[in-house]
Coordinates of C-alpha atoms in Angstrom, one line a residue:
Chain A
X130 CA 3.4 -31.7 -109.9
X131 CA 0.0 -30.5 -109.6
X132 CA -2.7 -31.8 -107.3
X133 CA -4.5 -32.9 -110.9
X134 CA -1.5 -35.2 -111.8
X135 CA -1.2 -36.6 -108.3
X136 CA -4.9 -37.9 -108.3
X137 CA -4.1 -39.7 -111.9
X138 CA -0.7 -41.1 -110.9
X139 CA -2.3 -42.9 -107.5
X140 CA -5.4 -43.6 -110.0
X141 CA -3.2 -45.5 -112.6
X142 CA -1.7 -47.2 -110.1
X143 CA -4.4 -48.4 -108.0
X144 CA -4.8 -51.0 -111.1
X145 CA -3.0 -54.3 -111.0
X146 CA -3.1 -54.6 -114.8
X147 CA -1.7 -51.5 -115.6
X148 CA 1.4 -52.0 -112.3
X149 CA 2.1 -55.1 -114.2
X150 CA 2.5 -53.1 -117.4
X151 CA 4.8 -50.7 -115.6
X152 CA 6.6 -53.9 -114.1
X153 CA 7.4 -55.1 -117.5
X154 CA 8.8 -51.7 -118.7
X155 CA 11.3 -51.8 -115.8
X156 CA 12.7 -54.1 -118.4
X157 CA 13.2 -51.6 -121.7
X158 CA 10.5 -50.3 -123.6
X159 CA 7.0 -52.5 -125.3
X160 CA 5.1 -51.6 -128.2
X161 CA 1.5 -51.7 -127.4
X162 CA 0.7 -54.6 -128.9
X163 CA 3.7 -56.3 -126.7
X164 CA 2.3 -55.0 -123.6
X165 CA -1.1 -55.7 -125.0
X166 CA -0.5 -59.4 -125.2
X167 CA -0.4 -61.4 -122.0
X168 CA -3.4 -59.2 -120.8
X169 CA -6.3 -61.4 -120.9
X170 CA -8.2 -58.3 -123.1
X171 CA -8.3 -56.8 -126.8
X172 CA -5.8 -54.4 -127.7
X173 CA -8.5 -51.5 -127.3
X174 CA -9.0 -52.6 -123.6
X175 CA -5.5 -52.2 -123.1
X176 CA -4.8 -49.6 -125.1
X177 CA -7.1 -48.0 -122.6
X178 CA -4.8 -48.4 -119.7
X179 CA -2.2 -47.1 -121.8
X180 CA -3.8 -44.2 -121.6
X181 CA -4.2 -43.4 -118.0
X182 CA -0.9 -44.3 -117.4
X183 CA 0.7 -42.2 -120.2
X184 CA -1.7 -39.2 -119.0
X185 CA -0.4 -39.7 -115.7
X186 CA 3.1 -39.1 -116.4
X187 CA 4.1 -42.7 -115.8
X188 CA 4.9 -43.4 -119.2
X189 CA 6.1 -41.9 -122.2
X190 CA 4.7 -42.9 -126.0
X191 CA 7.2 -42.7 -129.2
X192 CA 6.0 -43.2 -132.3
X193 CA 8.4 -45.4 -134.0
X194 CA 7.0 -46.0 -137.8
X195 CA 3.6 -47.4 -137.4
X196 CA 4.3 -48.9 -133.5
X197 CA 3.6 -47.0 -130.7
X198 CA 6.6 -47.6 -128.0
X199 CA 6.0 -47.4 -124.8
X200 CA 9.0 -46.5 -122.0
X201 CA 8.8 -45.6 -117.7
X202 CA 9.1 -42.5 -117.4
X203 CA 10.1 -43.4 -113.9
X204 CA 13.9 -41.5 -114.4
X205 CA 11.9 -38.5 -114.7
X206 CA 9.5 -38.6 -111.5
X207 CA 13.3 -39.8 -109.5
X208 CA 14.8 -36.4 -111.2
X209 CA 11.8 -34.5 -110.0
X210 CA 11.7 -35.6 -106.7
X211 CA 15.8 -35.1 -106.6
X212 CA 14.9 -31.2 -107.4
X213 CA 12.7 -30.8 -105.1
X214 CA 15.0 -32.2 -101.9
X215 CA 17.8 -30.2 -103.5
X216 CA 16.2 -27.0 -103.2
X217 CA 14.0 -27.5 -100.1
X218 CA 17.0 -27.9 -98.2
X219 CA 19.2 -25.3 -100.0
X220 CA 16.7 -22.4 -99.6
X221 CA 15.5 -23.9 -95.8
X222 CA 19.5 -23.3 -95.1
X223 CA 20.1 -20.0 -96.7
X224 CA 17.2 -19.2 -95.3
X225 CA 17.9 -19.6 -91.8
X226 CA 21.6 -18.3 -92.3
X227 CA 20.0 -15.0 -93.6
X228 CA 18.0 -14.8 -90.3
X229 CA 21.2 -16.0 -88.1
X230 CA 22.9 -12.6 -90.2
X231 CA 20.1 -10.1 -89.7
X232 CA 20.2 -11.0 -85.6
X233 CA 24.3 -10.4 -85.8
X234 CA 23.7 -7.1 -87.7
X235 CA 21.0 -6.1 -85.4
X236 CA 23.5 -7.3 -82.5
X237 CA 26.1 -4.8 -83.9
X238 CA 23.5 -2.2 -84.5
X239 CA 23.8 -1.8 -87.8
X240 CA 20.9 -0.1 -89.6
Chain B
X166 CA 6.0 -33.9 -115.0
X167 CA 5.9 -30.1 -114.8
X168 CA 5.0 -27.4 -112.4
X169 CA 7.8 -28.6 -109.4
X170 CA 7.9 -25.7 -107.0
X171 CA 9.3 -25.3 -103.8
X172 CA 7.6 -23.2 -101.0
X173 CA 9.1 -21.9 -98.1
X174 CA 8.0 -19.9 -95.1
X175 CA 9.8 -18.1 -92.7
X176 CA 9.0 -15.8 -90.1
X177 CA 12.6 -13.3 -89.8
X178 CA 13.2 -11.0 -86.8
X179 CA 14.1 -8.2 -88.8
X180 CA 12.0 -5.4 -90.7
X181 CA 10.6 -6.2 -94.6
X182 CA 12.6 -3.5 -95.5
X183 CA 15.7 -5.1 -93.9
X184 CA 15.3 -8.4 -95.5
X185 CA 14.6 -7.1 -98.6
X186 CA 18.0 -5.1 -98.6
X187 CA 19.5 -7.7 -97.2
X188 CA 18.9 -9.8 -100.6
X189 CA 20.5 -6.9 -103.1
X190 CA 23.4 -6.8 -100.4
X191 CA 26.2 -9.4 -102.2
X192 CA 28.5 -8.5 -99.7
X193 CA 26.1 -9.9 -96.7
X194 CA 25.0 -12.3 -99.1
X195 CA 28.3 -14.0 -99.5
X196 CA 28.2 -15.0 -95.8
X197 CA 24.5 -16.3 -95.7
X198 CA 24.6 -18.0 -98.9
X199 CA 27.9 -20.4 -98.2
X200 CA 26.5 -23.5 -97.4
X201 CA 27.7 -25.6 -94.3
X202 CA 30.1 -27.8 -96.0
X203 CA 31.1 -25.1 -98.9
X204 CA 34.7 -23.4 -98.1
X205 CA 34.1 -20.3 -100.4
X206 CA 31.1 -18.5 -101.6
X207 CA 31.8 -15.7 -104.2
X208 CA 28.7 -13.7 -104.8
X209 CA 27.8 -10.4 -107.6
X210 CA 24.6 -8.7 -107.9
X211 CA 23.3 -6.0 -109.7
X212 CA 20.9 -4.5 -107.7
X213 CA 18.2 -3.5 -110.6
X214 CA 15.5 -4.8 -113.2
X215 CA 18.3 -6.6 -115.8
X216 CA 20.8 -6.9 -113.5
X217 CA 22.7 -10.2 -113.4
X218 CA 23.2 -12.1 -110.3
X219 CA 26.5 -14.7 -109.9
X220 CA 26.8 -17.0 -106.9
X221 CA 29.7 -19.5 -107.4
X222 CA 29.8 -22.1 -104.2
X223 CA 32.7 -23.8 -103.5
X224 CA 32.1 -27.1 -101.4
X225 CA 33.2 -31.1 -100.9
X226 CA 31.2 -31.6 -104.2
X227 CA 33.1 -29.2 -106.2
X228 CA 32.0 -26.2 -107.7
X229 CA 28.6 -24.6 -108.4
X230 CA 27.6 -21.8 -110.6
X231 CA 24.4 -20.4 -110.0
X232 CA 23.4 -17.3 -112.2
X233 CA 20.6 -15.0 -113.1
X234 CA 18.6 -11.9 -113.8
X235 CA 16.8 -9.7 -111.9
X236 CA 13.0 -9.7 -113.4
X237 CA 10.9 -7.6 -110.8
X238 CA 12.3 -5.6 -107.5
X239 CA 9.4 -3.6 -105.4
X240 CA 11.0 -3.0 -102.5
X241 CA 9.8 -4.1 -99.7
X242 CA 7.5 -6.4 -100.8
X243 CA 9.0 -8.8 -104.3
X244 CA 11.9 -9.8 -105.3
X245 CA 11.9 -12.4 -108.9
X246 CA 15.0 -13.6 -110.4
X247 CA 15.6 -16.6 -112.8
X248 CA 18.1 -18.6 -111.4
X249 CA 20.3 -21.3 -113.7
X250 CA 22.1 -23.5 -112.1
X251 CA 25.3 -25.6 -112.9
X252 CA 24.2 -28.2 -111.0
X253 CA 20.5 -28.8 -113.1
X254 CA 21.7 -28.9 -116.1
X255 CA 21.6 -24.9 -116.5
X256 CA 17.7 -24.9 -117.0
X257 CA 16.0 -21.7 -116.1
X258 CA 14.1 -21.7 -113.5
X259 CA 12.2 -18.9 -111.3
X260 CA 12.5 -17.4 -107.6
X261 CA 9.9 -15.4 -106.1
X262 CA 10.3 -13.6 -102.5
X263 CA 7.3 -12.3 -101.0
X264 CA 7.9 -10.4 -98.0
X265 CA 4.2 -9.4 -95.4
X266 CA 5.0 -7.2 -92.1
X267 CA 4.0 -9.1 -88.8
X268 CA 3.9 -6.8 -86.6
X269 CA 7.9 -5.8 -86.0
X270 CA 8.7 -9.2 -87.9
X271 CA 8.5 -10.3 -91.6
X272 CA 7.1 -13.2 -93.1
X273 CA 9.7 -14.6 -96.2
X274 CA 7.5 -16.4 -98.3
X275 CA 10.0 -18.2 -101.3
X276 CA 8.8 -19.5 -104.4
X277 CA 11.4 -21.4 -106.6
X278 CA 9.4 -22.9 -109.5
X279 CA 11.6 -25.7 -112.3
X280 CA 9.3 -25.1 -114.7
X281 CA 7.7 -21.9 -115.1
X282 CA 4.8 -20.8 -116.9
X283 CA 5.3 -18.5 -119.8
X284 CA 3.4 -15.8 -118.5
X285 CA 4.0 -14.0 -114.9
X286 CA 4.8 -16.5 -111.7
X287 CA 1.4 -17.1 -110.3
X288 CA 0.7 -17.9 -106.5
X289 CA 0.8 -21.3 -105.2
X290 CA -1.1 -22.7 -102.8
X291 CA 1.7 -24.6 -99.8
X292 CA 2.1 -28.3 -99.4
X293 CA 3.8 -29.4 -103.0
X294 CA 6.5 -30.3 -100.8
X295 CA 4.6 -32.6 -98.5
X296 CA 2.4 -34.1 -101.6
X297 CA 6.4 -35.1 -103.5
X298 CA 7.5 -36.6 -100.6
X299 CA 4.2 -38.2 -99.8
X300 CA 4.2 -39.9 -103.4
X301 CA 8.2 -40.4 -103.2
X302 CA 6.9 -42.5 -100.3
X303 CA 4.1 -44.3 -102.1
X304 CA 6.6 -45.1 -104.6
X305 CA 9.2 -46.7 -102.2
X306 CA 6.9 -48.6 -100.3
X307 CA 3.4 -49.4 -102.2
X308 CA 0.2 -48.4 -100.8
X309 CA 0.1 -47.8 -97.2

């Protein structure tokens, strides 16, 4: 995840309209109009927010027909963060097994 | 969500030249790549540009397969390999080791980008660690 992406994902969800949008997703996926509606604000307004968070990674957009769906994307931001533990760790171990294996060889005088 | 990379740092009491050797060795590299908890580690290497690379771990989760190919060797200074793993669904991903002298030491620098750009691994700056776990926290807990 670049610096770039971080900036829009703590950007998108500084907003209390669009966390509420993201709450409602937690429940399956919205059309735009559906999320659209209990915002107090035309369909352009919050198509808008749509936006930011779909550029932000937060959200995914299918086009079904003539609706746009919209889904969390949230599974994918949990898989990336699972990746990133995973290897961290692995490599930080292997790591510091290959330097407990260089001092034995060393120890034994190996070249 | 793209560009995940891990970045390591190490600073190893041995010479670049050791450390690099010490990564084409798969007999040593069956010892230092078992994992704690892993009751075998089976490893094969071919130690040249094309060569395959298999590390199967065996530990309390089961079994692992880890393979790859060996895409750049300058000895002592880079290592690359892709690197697919059982474990992630097989995707391809990309390992970079950079080793610098320090004085009788050398600095392991290891790159392991998910999602690598289609032309040749590019340098990252540190701290992508730091800036997931920082947002993992954000996400956990709401603004601070």
């Amino acid at each position: 995840m670049g610096i770039h992406n971080l900036d829009l994902v703590f950007e998108a969800l500084a907003d209390g309209t669009r966390r509420s949008m993201l709450d409602r997703l937690k429940g399956g996926p919205l059309t735009v109009s559906e999320l659209a509606r209990p915002c107090a604000m035309s369909l352009n307004g919050a198509s808008k927010h749509i936006k930011k968070l779909e550029k932000a990674g937060l959200i995914r957009r299918d086009i079904q027909g003539r609706e746009h769906v919209c889904s969390l994307a949230a599974e994918a931001l949990a898989d990336a963060m699972a990746w990133l533990e995973h290897y961290s760790a692995f490599w930080s171990d292997r790591i510091d097994a290959l330097d407990r294996h260089l001092a034995r060889r060393r120890k034994r005088g190996a070249r | 969500m793209s560009d995940q990379t891990v970045i390591m740092r190490k600073l190893l009491s041995a010479t670049c030249e050791e450390v690099f050797d010490a990564w084409l060795d798969a007999d040593g590299m069956r010892q230092w790549m078992r994992p704690g908890a892993a009751t075998r580690c089976e490893a094969m290497l071919e130690p040249r540009v094309g060569g395959h690379l298999r590390i199967v771990m065996t530990g309390p989760d089961g079994e692992t397969i880890n393979t790859g190919t060996i895409l750049a060797l300058e000895r002592p200074s880079r290592l690359q390999f892709s690197w697919v793993s059982t474990r992630w669904s097989n995707q391809e991903t990309l390992v970079t080791v950079e080793l610098r002298a320090h004085g009788a030491q050398c600095e392991l620098v290891l790159t392991h980008e998910r999602f690598p750009a289609r032309h040749s691994a590019g340098q990252l700056t540190t701290g992508w660690t730091k800036i997931a776990e920082d947002l993992g926290h954000y996400l956990r807990f709401g603004r601070a």
